Short mmCIF file of C-alpha atoms and ligand atoms in Angstrom, two decimals:
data_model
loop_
_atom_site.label_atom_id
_atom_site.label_comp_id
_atom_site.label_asym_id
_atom_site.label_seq_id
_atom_site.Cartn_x
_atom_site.Cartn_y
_atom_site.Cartn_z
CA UNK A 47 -2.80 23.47 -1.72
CA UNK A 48 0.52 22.39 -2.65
CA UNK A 49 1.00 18.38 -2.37
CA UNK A 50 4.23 16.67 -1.79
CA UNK A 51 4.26 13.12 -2.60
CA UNK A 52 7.42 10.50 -2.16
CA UNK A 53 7.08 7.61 -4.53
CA UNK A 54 4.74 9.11 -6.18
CA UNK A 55 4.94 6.49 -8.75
CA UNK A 56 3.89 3.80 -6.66
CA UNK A 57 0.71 2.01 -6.53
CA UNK A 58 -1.12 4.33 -3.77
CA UNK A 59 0.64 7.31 -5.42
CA UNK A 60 -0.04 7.15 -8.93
CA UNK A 61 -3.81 6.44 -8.08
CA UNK A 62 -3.77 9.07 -5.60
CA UNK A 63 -1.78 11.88 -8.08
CA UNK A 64 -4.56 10.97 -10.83
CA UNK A 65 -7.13 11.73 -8.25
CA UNK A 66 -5.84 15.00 -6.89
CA UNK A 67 -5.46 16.14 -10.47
CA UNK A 68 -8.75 15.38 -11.53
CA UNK A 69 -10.75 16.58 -8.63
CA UNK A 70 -9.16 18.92 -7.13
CA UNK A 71 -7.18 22.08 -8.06
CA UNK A 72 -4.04 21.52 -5.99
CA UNK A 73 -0.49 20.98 -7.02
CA UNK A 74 1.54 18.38 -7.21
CA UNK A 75 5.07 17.39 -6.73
CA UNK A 76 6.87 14.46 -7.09
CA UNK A 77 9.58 12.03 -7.17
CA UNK A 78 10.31 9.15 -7.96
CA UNK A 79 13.09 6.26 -9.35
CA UNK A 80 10.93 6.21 -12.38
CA UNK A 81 7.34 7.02 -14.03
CA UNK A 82 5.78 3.78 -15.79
CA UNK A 83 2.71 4.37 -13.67
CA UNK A 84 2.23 7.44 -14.61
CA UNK A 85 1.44 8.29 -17.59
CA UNK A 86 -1.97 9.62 -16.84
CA UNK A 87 -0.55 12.44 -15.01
CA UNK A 88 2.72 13.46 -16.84
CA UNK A 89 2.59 16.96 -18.89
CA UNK A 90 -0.22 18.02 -16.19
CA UNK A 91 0.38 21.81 -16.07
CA UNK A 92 -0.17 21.59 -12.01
CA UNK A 93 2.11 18.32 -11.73
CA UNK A 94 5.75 18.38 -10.99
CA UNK A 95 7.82 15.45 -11.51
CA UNK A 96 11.25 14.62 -10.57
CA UNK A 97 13.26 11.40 -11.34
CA UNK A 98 15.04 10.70 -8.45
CA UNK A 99 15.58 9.10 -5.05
CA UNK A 100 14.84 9.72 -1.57
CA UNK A 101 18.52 8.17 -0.82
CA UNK A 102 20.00 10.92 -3.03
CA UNK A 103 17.57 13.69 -3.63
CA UNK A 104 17.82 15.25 -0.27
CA UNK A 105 18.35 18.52 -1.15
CA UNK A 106 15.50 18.93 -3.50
CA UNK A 107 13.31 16.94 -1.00
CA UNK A 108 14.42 19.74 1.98
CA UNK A 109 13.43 22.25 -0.54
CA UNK A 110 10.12 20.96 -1.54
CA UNK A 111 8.89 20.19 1.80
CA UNK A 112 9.74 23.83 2.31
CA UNK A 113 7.25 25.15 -0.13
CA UNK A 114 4.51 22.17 -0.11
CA UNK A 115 1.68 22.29 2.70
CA UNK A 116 1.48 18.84 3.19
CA UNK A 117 3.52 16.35 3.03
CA UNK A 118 3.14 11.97 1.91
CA UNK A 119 6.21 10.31 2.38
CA UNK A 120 5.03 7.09 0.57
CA UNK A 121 8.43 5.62 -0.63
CA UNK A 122 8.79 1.76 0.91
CA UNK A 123 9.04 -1.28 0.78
CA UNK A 124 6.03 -3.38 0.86
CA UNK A 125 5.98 -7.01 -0.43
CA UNK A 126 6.71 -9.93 2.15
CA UNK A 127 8.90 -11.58 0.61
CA UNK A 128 11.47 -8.70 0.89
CA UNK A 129 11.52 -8.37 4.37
CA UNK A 130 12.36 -12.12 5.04
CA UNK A 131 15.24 -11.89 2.24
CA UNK A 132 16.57 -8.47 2.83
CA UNK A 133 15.41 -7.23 6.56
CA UNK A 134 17.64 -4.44 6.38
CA UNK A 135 16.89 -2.88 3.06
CA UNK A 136 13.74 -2.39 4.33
CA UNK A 137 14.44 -1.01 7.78
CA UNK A 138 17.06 1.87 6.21
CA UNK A 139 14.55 2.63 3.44
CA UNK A 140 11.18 2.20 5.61
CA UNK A 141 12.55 4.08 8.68
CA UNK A 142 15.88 5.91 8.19
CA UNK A 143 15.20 7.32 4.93
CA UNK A 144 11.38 8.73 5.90
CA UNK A 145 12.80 9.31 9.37
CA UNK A 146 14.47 12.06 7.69
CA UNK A 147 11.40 13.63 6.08
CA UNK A 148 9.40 13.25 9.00
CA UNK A 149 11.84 15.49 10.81
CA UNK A 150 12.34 18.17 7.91
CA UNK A 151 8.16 18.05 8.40
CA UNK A 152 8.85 18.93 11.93
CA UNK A 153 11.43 21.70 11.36
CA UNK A 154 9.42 23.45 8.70
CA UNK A 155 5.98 23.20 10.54
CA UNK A 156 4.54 20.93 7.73
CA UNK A 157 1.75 18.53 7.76
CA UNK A 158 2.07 14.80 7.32
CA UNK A 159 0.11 12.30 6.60
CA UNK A 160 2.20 9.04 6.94
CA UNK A 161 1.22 5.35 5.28
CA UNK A 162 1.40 3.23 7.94
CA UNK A 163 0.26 -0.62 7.34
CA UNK A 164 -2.32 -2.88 8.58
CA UNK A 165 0.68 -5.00 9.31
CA UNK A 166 1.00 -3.09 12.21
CA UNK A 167 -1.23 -4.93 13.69
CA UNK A 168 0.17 -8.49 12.95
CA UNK A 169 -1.11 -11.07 14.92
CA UNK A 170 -3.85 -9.28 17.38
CA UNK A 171 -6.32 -11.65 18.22
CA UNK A 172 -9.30 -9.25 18.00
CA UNK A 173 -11.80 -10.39 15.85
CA UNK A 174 -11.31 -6.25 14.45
CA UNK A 175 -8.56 -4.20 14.65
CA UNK A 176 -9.14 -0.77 16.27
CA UNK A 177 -6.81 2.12 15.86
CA UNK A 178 -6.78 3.27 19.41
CA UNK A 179 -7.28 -0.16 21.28
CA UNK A 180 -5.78 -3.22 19.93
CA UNK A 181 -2.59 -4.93 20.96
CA UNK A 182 0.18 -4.72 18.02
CA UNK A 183 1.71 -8.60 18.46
CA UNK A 184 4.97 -9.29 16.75
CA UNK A 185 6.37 -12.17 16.75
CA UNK A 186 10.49 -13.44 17.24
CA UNK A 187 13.46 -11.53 16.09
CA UNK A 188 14.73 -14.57 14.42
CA UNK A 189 11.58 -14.33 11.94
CA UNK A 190 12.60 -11.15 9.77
CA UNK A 191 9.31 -10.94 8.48
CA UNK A 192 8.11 -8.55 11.10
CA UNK A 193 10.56 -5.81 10.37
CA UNK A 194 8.52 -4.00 8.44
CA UNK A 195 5.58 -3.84 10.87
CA UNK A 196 7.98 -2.88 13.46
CA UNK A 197 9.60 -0.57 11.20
CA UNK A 198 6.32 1.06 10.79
CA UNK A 199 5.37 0.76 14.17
CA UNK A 200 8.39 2.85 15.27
CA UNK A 201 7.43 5.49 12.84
CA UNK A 202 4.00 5.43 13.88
CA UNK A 203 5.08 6.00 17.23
CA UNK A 204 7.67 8.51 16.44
CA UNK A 205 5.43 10.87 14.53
CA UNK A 206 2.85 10.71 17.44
CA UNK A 207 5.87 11.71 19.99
CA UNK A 208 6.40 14.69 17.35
CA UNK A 209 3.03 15.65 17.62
CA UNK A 210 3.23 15.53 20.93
CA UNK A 211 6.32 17.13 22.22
CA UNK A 212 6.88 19.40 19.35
CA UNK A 213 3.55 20.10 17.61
CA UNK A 214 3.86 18.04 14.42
CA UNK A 215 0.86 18.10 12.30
CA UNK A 216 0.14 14.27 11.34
CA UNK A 217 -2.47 11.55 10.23
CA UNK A 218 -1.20 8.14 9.58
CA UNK A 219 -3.27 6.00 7.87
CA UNK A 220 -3.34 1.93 7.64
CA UNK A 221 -4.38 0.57 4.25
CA UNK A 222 -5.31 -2.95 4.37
CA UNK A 223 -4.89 -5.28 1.15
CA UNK A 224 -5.52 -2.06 -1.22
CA UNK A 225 -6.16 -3.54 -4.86
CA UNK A 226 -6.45 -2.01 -8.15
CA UNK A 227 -4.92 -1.55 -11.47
CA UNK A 228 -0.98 -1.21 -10.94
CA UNK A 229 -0.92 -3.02 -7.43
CA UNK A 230 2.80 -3.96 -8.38
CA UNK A 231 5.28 -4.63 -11.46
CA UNK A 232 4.53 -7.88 -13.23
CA UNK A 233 8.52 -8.09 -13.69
CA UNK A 234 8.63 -8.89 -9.76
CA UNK A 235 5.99 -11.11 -9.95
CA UNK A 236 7.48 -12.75 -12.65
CA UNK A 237 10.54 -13.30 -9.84
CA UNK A 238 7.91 -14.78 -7.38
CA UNK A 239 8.59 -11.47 -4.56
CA UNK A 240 5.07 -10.08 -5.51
CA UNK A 241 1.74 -9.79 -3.16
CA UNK A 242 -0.72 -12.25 -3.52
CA UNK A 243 -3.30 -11.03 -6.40
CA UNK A 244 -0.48 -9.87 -8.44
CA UNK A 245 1.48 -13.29 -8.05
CA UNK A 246 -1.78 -15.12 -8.23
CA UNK A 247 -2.62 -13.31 -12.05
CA UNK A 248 0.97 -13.26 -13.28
CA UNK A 249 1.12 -17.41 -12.64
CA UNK A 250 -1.87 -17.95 -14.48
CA UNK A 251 -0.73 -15.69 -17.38
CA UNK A 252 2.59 -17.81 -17.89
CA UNK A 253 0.93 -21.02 -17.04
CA UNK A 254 2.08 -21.40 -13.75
CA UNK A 255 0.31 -22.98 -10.95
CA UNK A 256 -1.45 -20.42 -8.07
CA UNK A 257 0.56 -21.50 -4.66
CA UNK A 258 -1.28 -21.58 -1.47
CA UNK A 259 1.24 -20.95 0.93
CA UNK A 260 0.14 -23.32 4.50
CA UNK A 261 -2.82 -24.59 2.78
CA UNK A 262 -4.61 -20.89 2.39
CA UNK A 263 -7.11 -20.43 4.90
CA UNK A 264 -5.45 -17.38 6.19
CA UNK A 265 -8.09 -14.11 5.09
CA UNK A 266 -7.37 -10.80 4.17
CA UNK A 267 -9.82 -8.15 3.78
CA UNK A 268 -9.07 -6.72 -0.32
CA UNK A 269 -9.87 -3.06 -0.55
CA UNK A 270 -10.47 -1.23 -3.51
CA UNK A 271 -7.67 1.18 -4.33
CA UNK A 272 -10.23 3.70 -5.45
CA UNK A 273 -12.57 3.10 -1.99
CA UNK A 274 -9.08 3.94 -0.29
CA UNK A 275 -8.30 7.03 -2.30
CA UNK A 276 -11.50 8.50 -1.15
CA UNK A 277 -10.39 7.84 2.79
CA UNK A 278 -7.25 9.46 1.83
CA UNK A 279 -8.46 12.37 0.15
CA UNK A 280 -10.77 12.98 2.90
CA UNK A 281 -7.71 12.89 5.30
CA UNK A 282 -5.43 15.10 3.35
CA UNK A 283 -8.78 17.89 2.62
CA UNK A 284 -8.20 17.40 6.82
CA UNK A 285 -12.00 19.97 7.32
CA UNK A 286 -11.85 21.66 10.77
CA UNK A 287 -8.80 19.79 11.82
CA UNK A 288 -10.41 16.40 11.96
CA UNK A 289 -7.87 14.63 11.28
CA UNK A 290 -5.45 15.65 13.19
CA UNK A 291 -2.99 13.67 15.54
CA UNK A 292 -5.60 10.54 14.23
CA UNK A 293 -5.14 7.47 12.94
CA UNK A 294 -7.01 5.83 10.75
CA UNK A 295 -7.85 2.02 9.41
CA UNK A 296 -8.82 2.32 5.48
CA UNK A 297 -10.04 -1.27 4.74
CA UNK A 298 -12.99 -3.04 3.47
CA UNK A 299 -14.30 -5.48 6.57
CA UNK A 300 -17.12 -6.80 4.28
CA UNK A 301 -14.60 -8.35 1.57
CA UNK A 302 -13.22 -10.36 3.70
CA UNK A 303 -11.86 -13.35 1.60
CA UNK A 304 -9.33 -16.51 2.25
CA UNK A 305 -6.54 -16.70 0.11
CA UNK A 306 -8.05 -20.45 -1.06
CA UNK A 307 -11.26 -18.74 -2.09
CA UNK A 308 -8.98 -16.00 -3.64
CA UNK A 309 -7.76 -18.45 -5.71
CA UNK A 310 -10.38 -19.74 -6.88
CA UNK A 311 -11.90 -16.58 -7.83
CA UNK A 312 -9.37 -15.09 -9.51
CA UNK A 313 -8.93 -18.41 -11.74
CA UNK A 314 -12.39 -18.32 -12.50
CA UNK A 315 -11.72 -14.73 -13.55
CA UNK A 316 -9.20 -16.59 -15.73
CA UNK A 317 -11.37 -18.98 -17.49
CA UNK A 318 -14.30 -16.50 -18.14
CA UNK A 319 -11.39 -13.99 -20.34
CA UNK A 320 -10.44 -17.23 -22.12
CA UNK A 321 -10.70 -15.84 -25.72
CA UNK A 322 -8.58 -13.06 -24.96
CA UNK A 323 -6.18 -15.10 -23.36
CA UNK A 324 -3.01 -16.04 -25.58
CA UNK A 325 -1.84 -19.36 -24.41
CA UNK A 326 -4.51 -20.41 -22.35
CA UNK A 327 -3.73 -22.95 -19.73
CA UNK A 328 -6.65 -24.72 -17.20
CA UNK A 329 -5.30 -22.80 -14.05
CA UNK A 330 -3.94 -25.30 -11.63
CA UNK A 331 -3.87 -24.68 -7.87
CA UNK A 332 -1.18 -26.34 -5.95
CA UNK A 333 0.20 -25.71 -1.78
CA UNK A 334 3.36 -25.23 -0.84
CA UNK A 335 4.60 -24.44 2.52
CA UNK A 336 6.00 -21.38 3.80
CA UNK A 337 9.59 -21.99 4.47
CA UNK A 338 9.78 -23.69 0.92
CA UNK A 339 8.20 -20.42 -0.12
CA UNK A 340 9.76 -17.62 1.41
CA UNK A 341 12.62 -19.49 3.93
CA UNK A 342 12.00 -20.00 7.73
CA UNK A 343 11.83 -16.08 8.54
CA UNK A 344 8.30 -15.82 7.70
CA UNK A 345 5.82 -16.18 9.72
CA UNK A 346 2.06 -15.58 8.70
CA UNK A 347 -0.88 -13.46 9.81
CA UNK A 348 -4.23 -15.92 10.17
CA UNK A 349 -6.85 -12.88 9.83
CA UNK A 350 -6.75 -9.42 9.49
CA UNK A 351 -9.82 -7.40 9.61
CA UNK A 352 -10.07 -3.71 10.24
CA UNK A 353 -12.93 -1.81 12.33
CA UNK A 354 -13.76 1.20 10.45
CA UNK A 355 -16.22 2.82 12.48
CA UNK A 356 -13.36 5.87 13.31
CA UNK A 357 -12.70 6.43 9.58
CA UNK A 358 -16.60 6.60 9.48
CA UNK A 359 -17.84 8.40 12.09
CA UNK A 360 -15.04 11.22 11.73
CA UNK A 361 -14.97 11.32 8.08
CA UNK A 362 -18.07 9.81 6.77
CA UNK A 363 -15.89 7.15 5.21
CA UNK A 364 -17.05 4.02 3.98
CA UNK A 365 -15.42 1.22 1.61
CA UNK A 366 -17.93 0.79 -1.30
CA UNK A 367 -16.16 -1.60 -3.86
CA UNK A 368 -17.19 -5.40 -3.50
CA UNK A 369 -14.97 -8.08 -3.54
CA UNK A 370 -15.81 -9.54 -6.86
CA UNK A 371 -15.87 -5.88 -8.80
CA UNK A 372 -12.50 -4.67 -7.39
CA UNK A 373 -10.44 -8.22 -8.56
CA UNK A 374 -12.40 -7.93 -12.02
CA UNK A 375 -10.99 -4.29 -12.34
CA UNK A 376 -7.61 -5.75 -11.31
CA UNK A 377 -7.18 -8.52 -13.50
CA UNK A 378 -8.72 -6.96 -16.37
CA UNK A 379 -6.03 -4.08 -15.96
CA UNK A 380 -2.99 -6.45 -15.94
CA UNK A 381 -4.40 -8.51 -18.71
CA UNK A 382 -4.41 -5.13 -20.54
CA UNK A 383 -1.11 -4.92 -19.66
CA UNK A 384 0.47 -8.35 -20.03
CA UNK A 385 -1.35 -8.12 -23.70
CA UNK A 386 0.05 -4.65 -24.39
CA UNK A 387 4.00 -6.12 -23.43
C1 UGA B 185 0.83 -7.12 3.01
C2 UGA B 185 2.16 -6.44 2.78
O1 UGA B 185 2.96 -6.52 3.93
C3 UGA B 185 1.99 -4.99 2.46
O2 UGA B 185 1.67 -4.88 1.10
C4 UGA B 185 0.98 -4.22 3.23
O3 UGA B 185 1.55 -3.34 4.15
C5 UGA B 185 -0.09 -5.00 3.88
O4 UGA B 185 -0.01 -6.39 3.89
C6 UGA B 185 -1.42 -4.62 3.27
O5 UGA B 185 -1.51 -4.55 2.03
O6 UGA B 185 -2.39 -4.46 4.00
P1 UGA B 185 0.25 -9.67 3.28
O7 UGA B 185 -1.22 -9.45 3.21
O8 UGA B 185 0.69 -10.78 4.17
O9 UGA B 185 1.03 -8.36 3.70
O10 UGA B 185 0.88 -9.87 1.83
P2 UGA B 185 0.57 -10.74 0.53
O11 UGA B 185 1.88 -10.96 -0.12
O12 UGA B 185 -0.44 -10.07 -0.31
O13 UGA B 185 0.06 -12.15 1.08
C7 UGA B 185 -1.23 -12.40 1.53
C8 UGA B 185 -1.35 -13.86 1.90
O14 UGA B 185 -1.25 -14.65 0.73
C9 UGA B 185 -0.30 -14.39 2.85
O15 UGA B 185 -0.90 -15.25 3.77
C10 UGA B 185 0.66 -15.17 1.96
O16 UGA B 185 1.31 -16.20 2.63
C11 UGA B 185 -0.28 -15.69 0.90
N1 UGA B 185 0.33 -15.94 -0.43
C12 UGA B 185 1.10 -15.01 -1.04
C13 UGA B 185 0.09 -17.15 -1.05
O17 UGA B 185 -0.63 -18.03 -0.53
N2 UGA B 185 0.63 -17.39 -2.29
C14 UGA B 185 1.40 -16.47 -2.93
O18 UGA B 185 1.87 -16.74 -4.07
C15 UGA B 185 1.63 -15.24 -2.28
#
């Protein structure tokens, strides 16, 4: 099989690239602005990798969709703080720009399998969110923060009128909270635009105070990148047709954690590494509101948890990775890194 990935240097592409190579004996191809993430994968004989970008790129993009079998546009944005700041950045880049590749994918006959978010769910009240069932509930136009669910949304919808009208082959699939080893770039964290655990370990390294944005009872359920990887390699192997025209929620409903108790675990994680830790500072946890935090077009999400009895009962799925073992993994890997700069 022949694998076309889009930001294939990001945090759900490098770990899935690394995984394809390992296990499997498919090719891959892709692009990417750059390759720091990579470097487990570059100089593989059956990996293909261009600099470039999706804005630019578009021939070689046409022409690799052309030759691949299936195709993961993965290039977006995806940090919060983004889509309050610069709402349209992430609409052309999270819509236009795959809007494109989705319908090369529909011209050529190629298969997609499209990253769409458990933000697409934003504020359902269910207790869990079901794929073919729950209510997606945005909130305001004048709170930016939802453009990138509804961005998503759109696509979601879009590829599933493909698949309908004109025979697109698709799965979309809806991380939720994926961690691991290269979850973002400590440089934007550094900025104060990164998600939570990054932010969270990158203030403790430079002796910064963790920030509970609205006091921090709002939960997330943290999946382990690698748990995820396994969903999405069962999705993209696709046996019998399975997957097709599907949707599916990859998320771990057990680790269900607030971003208070988040906190405190990861500074805890903090203290026990003390001796490796240059500059150690006691980690201090402070609150801050939201609109101090990321300006009045946020608006926050209270819980999130995913039902995964679809991704199990079609694919034999299940999310392995505790809580406590996936945010040791994490922060060990970006203490590595924060040592190595
Ligand atoms: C994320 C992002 O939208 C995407 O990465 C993705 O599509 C999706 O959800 C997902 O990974 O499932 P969210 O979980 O709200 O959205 O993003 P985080 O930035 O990780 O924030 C989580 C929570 O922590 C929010 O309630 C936020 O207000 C809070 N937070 C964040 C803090 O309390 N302090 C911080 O320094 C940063």
């Amino acid at each position: 099989m022949k694998v076309l990935i889009l930001g294939v240097n990001g945090f759900i592409g490098n770990a899935l690239t690394r995984r394809i190579l390992t296990t499997t004996d498919w090719e891959v191809f892709g692009m990417d602005l750059s390759a720091n993430k990579l470097e487990h994968s570059l100089g593989h004989e059956r990996f293909h990798y261009l600099e470039g970008d999706i804005t630019i790129n578009k021939e070689w993009i046409e022409y690799h969709i052309k030759k691949c079998d299936v195709v993961l546009p993965l290039v977006a944005i995806a940090t919060p703080a983004t889509y309050v700041k610069e709402p349209l950045r992430v609409f052309e880049l999270d819509f236009e720009e795959n809007l494109r590749v989705i319908r090369q994918c529909v011209k050529y006959g190629k298969r997609v399998v499209f990253p769409s978010t458990s933000e697409v769910y934003a504020m359902c009240p269910d207790p869990e969110f079901k794929e073919d069932e729950s209510p997606l509930v945005l909130g305001p136009i004048n709170k930016p923060r939802w453009i990138y669910s509804c961005s998503k949304q759109l696509m979601d919808r879009v590829i599933a009128a493909y698949g309908q009208q004109e025979g697109l082959q698709y799965t979309c699939f809806r991380p939720f909270n994926w961690i691991g080893p290269k979850l973002d770039d400590m440089d934007a964290a550094k900025e104060g635009s990164s998600r939570v655990l990054t932010q969270f370990i990158v203030n403790l390294f430079q002796g910064k105070p963790i920030e509970l944005v609205d006091g921090g009872a709002q939960k997330r359920c943290f999946t382990y990148v690698e748990d995820g990887i396994d969903g999405l390699m069962l999705i993209i192997r696709n046996k019998d047709g399975i997957c097709d025209s599907q949707i599916f929620n990859l998320g771990n409903p057990k680790n269900e954690c607030s971003i208070q108790d988040l906190a405190e675990k990861v500074s805890a994680l903090y203290r026990s590494r003390k001796a490796k830790i240059k500059d150690f500072k006691e980690p201090v946890i402070a609150g801050v509101n939201a609109d101090t935090y990321y300006g009045k077009g946020y608006q926050d999400i209270t819980t999130r948890k995913p039902s995964v009895a679809k991704a199990k009962k079609l694919l034999g799925w299940e999310p392995r990775t505790s809580l406590d073992h996936a945010l040791e993994r994490t922060f060990d890997a970006f203490l590595e890194e924060w040592t190595r700069a």
